[in-house]
Tab-separated table of C-alpha atoms in Angstrom:
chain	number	residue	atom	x	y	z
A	1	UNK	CA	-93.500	71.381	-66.324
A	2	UNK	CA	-96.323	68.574	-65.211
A	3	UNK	CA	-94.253	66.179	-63.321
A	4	UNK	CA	-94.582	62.530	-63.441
A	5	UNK	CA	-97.858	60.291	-62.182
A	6	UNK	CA	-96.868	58.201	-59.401
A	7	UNK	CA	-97.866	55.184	-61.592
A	8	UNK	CA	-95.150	56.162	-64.303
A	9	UNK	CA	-92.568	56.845	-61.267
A	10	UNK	CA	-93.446	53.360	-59.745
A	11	UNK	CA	-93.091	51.806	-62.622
A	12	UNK	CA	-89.671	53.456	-63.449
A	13	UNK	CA	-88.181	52.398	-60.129
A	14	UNK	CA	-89.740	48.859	-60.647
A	15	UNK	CA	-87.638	48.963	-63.729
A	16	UNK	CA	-84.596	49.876	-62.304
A	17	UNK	CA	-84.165	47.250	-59.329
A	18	UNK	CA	-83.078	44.568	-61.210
A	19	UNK	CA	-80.402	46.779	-63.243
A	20	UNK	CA	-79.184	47.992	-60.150
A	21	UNK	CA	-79.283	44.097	-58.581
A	22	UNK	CA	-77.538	42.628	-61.647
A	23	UNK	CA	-74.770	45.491	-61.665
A	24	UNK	CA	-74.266	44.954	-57.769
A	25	UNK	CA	-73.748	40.957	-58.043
A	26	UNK	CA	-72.060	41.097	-61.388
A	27	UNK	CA	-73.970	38.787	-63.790
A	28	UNK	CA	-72.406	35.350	-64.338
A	29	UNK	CA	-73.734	32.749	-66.721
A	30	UNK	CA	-72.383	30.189	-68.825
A	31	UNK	CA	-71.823	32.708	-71.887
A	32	UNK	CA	-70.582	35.621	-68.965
A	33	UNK	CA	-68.035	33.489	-67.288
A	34	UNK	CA	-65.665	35.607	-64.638
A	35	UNK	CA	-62.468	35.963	-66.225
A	36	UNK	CA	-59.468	34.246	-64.598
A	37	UNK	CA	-56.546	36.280	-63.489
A	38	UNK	CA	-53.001	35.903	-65.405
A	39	UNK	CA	-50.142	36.613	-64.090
A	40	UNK	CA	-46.590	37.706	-66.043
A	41	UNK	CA	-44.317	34.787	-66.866
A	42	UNK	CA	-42.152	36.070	-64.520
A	43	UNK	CA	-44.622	35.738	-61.707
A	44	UNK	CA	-45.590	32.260	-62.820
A	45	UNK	CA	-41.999	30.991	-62.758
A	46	UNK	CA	-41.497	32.219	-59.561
A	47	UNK	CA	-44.717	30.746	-57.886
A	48	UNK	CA	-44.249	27.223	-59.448
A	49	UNK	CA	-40.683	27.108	-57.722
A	50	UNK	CA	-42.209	28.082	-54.432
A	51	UNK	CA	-44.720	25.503	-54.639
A	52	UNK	CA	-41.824	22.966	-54.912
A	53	UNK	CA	-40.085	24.273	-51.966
A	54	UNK	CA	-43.005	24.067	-49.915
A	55	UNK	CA	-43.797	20.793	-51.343
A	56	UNK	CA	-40.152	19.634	-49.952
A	57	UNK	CA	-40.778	21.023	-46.738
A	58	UNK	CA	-43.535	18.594	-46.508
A	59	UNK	CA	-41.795	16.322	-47.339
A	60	UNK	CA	-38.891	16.298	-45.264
A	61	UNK	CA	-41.137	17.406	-42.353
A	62	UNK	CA	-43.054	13.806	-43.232
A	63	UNK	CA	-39.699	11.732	-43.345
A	64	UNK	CA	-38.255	13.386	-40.556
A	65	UNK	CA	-41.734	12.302	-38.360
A	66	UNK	CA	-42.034	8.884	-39.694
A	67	UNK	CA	-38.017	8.509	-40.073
A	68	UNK	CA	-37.579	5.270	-38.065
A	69	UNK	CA	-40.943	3.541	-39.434
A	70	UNK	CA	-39.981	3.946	-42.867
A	71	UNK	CA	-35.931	2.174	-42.276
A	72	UNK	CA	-37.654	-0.297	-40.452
A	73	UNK	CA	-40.024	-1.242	-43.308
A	74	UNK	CA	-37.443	-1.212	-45.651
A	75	UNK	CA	-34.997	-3.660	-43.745
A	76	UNK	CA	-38.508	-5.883	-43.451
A	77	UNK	CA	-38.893	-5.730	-46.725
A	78	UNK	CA	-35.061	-6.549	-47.949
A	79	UNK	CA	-35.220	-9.378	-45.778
A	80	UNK	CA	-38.025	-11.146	-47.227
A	81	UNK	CA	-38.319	-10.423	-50.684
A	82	UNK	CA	-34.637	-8.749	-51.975
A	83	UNK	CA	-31.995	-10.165	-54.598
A	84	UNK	CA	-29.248	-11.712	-52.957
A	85	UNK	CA	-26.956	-8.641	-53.542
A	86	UNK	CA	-29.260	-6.539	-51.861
A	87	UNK	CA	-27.987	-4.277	-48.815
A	88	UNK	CA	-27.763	-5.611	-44.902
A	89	UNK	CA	-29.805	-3.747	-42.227
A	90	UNK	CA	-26.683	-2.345	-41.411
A	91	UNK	CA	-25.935	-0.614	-44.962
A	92	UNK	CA	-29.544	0.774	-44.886
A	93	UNK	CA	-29.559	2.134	-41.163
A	94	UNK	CA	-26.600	3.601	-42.121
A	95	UNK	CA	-27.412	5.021	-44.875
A	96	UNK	CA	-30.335	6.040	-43.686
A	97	UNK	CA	-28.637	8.257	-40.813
A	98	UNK	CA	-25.752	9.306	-43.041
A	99	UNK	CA	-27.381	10.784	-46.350
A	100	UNK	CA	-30.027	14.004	-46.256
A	101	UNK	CA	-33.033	13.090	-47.589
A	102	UNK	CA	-33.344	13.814	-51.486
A	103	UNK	CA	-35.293	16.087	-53.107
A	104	UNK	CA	-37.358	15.660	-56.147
A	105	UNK	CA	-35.861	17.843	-58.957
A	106	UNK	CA	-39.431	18.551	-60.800
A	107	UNK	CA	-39.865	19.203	-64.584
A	108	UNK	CA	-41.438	22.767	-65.370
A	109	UNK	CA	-43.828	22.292	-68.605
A	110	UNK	CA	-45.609	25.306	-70.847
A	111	UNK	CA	-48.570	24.080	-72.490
A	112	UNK	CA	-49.499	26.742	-75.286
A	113	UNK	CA	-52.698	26.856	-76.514
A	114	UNK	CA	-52.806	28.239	-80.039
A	115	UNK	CA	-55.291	29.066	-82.713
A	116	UNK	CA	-54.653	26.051	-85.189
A	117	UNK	CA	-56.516	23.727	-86.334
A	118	UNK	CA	-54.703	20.633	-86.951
A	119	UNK	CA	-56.865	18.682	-89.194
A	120	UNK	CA	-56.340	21.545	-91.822
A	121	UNK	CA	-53.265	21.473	-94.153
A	122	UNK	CA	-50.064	23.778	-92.860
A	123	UNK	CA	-51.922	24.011	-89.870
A	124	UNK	CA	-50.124	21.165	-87.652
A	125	UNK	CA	-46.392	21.942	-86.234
A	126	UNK	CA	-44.176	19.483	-85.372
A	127	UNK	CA	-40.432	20.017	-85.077
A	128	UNK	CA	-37.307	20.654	-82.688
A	129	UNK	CA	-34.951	23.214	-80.778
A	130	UNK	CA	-32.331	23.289	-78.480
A	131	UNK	CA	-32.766	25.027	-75.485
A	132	UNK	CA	-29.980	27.723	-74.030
A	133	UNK	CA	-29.565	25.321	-70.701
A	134	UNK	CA	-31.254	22.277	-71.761
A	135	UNK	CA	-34.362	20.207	-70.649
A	136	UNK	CA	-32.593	18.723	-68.075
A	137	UNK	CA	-32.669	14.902	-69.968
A	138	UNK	CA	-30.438	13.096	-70.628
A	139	UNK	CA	-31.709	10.642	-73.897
A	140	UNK	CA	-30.286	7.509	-75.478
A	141	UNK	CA	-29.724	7.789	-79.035
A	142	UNK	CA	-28.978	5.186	-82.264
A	143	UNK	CA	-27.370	6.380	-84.786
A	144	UNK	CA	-27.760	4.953	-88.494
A	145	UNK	CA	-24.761	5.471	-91.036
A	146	UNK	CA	-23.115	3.195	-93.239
A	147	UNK	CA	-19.214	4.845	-92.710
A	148	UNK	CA	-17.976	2.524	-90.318
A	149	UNK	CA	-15.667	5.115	-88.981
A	150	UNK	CA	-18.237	7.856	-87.607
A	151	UNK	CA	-20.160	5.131	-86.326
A	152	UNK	CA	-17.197	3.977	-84.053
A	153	UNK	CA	-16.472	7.958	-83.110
A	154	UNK	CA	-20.229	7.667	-82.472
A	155	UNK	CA	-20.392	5.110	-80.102
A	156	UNK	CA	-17.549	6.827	-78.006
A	157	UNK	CA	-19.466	9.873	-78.157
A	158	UNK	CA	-21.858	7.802	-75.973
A	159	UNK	CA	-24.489	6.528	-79.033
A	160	UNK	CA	-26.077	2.932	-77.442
A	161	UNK	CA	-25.973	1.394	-80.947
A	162	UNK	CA	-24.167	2.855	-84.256
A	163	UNK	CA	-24.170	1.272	-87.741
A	164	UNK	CA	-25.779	0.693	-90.845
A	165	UNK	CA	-27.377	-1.981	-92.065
A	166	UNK	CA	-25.726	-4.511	-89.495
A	167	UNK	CA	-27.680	-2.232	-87.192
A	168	UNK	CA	-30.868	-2.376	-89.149
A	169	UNK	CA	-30.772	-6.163	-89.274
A	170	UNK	CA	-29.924	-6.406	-85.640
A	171	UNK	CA	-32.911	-4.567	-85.030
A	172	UNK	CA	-35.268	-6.483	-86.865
A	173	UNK	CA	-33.795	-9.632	-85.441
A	174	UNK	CA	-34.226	-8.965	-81.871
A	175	UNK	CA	-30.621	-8.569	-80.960
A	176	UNK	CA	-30.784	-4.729	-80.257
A	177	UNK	CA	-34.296	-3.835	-78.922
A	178	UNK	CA	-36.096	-0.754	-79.624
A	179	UNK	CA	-36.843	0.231	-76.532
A	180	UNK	CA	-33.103	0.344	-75.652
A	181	UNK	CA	-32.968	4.211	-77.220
A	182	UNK	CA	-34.956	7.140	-76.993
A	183	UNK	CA	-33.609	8.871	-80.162
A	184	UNK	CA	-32.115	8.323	-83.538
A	185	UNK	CA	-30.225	10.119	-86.538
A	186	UNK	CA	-29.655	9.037	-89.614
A	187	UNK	CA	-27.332	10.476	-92.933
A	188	UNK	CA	-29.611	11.206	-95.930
A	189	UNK	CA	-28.225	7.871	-97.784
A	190	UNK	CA	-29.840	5.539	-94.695
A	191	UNK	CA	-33.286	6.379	-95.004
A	192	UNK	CA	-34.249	4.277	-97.917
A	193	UNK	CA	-32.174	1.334	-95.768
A	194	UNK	CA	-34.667	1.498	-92.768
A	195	UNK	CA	-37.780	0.259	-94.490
A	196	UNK	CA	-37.405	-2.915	-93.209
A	197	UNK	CA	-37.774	-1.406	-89.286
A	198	UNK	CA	-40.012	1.116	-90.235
A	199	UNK	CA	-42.956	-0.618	-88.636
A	200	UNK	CA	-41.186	-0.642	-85.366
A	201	UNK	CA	-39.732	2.394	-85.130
A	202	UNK	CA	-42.821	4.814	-86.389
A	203	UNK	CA	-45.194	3.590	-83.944
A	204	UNK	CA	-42.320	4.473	-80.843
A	205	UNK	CA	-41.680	8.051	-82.909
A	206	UNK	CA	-38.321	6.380	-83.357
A	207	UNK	CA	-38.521	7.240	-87.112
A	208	UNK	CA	-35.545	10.035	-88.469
A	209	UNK	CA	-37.944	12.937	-89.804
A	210	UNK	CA	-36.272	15.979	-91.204
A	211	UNK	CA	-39.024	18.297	-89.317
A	212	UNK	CA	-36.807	17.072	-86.058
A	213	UNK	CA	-34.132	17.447	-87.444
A	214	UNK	CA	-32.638	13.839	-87.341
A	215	UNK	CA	-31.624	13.094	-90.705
A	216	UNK	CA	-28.477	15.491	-90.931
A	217	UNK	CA	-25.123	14.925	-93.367
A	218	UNK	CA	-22.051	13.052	-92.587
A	219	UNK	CA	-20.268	16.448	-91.242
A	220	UNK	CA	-22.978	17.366	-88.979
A	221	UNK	CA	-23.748	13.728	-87.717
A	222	UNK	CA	-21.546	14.149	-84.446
A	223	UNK	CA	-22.704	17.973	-83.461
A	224	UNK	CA	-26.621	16.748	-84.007
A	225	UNK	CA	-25.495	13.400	-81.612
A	226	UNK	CA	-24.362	16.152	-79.030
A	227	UNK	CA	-27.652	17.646	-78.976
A	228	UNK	CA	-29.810	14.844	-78.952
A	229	UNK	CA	-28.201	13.486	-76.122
A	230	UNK	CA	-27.920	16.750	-74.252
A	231	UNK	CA	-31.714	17.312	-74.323
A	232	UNK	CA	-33.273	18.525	-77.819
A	233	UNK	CA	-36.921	19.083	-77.006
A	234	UNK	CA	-39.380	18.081	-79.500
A	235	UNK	CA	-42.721	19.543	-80.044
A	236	UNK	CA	-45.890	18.810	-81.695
A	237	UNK	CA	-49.615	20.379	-81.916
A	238	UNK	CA	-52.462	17.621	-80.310
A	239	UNK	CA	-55.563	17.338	-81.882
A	240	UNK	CA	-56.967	20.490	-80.426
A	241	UNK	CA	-53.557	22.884	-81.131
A	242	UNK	CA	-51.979	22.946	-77.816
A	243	UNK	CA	-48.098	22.316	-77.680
A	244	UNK	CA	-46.355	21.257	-74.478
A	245	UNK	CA	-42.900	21.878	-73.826
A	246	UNK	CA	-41.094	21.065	-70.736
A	247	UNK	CA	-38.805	24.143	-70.097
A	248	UNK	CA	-36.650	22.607	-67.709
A	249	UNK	CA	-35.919	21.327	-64.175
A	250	UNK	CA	-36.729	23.529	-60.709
A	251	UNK	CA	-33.204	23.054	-59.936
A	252	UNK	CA	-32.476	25.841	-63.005
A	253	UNK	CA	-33.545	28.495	-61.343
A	254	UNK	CA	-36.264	31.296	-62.612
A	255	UNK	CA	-33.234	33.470	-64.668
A	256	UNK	CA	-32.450	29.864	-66.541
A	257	UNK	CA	-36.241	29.345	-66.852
A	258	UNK	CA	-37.253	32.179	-68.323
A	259	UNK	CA	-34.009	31.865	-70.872
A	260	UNK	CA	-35.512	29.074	-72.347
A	261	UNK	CA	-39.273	29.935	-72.048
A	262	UNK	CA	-37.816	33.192	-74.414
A	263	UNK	CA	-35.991	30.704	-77.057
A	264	UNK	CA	-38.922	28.084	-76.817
A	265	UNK	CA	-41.701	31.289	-78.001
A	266	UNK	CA	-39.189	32.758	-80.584
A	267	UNK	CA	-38.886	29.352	-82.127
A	268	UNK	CA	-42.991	28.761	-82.118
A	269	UNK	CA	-43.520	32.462	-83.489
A	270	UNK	CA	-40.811	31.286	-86.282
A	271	UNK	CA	-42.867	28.285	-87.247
A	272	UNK	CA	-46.374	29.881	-87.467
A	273	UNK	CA	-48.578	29.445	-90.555
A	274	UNK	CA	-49.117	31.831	-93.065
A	275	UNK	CA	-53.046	30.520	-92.201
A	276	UNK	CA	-54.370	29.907	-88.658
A	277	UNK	CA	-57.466	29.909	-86.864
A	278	UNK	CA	-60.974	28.914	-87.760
A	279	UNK	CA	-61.676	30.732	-91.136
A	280	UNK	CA	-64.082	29.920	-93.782
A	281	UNK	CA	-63.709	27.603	-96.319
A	282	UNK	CA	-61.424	28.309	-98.470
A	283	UNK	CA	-60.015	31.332	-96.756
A	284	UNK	CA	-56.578	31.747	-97.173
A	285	UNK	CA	-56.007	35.155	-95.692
A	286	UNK	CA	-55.933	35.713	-91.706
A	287	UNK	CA	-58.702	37.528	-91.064
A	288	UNK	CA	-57.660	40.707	-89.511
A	289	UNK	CA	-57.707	40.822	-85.255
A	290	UNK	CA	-57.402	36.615	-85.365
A	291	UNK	CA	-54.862	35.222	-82.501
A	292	UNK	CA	-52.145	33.016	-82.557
A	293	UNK	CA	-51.972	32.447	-79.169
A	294	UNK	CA	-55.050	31.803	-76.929
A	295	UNK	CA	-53.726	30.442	-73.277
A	296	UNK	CA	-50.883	29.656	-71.977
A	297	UNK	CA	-50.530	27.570	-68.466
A	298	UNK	CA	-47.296	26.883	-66.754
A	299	UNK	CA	-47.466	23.746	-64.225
A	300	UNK	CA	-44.958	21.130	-62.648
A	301	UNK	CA	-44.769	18.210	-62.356
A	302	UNK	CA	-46.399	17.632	-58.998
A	303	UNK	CA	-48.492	20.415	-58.785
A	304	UNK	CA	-51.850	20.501	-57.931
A	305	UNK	CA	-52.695	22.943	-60.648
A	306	UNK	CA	-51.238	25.272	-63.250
A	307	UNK	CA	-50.854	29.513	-63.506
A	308	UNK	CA	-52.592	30.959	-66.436
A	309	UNK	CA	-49.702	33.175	-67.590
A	310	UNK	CA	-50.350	36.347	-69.509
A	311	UNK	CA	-49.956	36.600	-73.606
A	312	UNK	CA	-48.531	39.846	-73.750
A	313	UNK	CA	-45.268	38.754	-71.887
A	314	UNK	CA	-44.877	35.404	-73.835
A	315	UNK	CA	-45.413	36.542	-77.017
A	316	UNK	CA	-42.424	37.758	-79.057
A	317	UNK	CA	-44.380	40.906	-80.901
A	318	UNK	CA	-45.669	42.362	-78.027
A	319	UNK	CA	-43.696	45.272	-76.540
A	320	UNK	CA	-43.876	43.453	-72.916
A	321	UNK	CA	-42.598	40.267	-74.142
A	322	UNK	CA	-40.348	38.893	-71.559
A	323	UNK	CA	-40.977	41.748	-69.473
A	324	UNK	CA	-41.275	42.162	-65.572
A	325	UNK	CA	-43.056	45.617	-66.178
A	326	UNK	CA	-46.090	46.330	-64.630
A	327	UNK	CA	-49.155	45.395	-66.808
A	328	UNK	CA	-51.842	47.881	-68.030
């Protein structure tokens, strides 16, 4: 067999350099990105909590360095510009000396980025759950009912303003202000009552909607009053389809966390569309292979960035949903 001209050889090898170049550097280009890691939810959790220890530790490390600069400038500042019943230098040297310095209980949030497209009808979620241990808030609420007696058992279930249409007048008087409560439920009856208000309280997402589950009947006025004011977490798609959910405080702990990151995906795998994602025209059908999910970042409040958590343990039809298994 005639073997090769060194012409056809040279060439060959010519050919082969930048293969070999490309393969060695790994090609990266705007349509090649390099893929970011995710990590398990479990992972995730447990690095945003260490980021808000060490985040204390500076802190405290901070105030413990600039201690005496910091009381001084307070007691300055009192002196000259506080309300009459404002501490003495005393009280705040004190108090300074006496209580440990406090520590900033952070709110954990999962943004989830799925594949809807809000503009198109059925596409856009909105609605409410109750979390196993809470958000962590603590809301104001208004409740509107005309029977005079669950709106006094409401106000000493801690409501900040029960009634019917005495509270609907007072409201579009002035005399109760709308920013005095972060909530409200209504019975059924009350909702044709509250057009007169409606302008104020739509704009402040003040407005009883079913989808939250605010407008509720007589019997099940005081348990939904309960949960509103313990912390029922709302949720709604954006323009581009991402929902944001805070999960809860750092104080919880990653076993509380990940209690409510497991009720939080159950109730958004619950709500999802018979159609998602960008289909043709007309399409009704999901075309086979389409996601729900895309991304999912978990972040604090003070952190300087967010963890890019993996699908497969978030999402409630994969076999490693909520799992600390290791990964394929």
């Amino acid at each position: 067999m005639a073997s090769a001209s060194p012409l056809l050889r040279t060439s060959c090898t010519y050919l082969r350099r930048p293969i070999i170049a490309a393969a060695a550097r790994g090609y990266i280009s705007r349509a090649h990105p390099v893929p970011t890691p995710t990590v398990p939810i479990q992972v995730a959790i447990q690095t945003v909590l260490d980021g808000m220890d060490q985040r204390h530790l500076q802190r405290l490390e901070r105030w413990d360095n600039n201690k005496e600069n910091r009381v001084e400038q307070r007691v300055q500042y009192l002196s000259t510009r506080g309300s009459a019943d404002a501490p003495t230098p005393e009280q705040v040297r004190a108090d300074a000396e006496k209580d440990p310095y406090r520590r900033m209980d952070e709110t954990v949030e999962l943004a989830l980025q799925l594949n809807l497209d809000p503009r198109k009808p059925g596409q856009s979620l909105r609605g409410s759950l109750s979390l196993p241990h809470g958000n962590g808030k603590n809301f104001s609420v208004a409740v509107f009912t005309d029977d005079a007696k669950l709106a006094a058992l409401a106000l000493e279930r801690g409501a900040v303003a029960a009634g019917g249409e005495d509270l609907v007048e007072a409201i579009r008087d002035g005399t109760t202000s709308v920013t005095s409560f972060q909530r409200t439920l209504a019975s059924p009856e009350m909702m044709s009552r509250l057009k007169p208000v409606a302008r104020l309280l739509g704009p402040r997402g003040l407005m009883p909607n079913p989808k939250l589950k605010t407008i509720v009947p007589y019997d099940e006025l005081m348990e939904a009053l309960d949960r509103q004011m313990s912390g029922m977490s709302n949720y709604r798609t954006d323009k581009v389809g991402i929902v944001r959910v805070g999960i809860g405080k750092g104080s919880f702990g990653a076993e509380k966390l990940l209690d409510n990151v497991r009720e939080m995906m159950n109730e958004i795998q619950s709500v999802r569309p018979e159609s998602f994602g960008k289909g043709k025209k007309g399409q009704k059908k999901v075309a086979k292979g389409t996601k729900y999910y895309l991304k999912a970042h978990l972040s604090s409040t003070q952190s300087r960035g967010s963890e890019l958590v993996d699908l497969r343990t978030i999402d409630p039809t994969s076999s490693f949903f909520m799992t600390d298994e290791s990964l394929p």
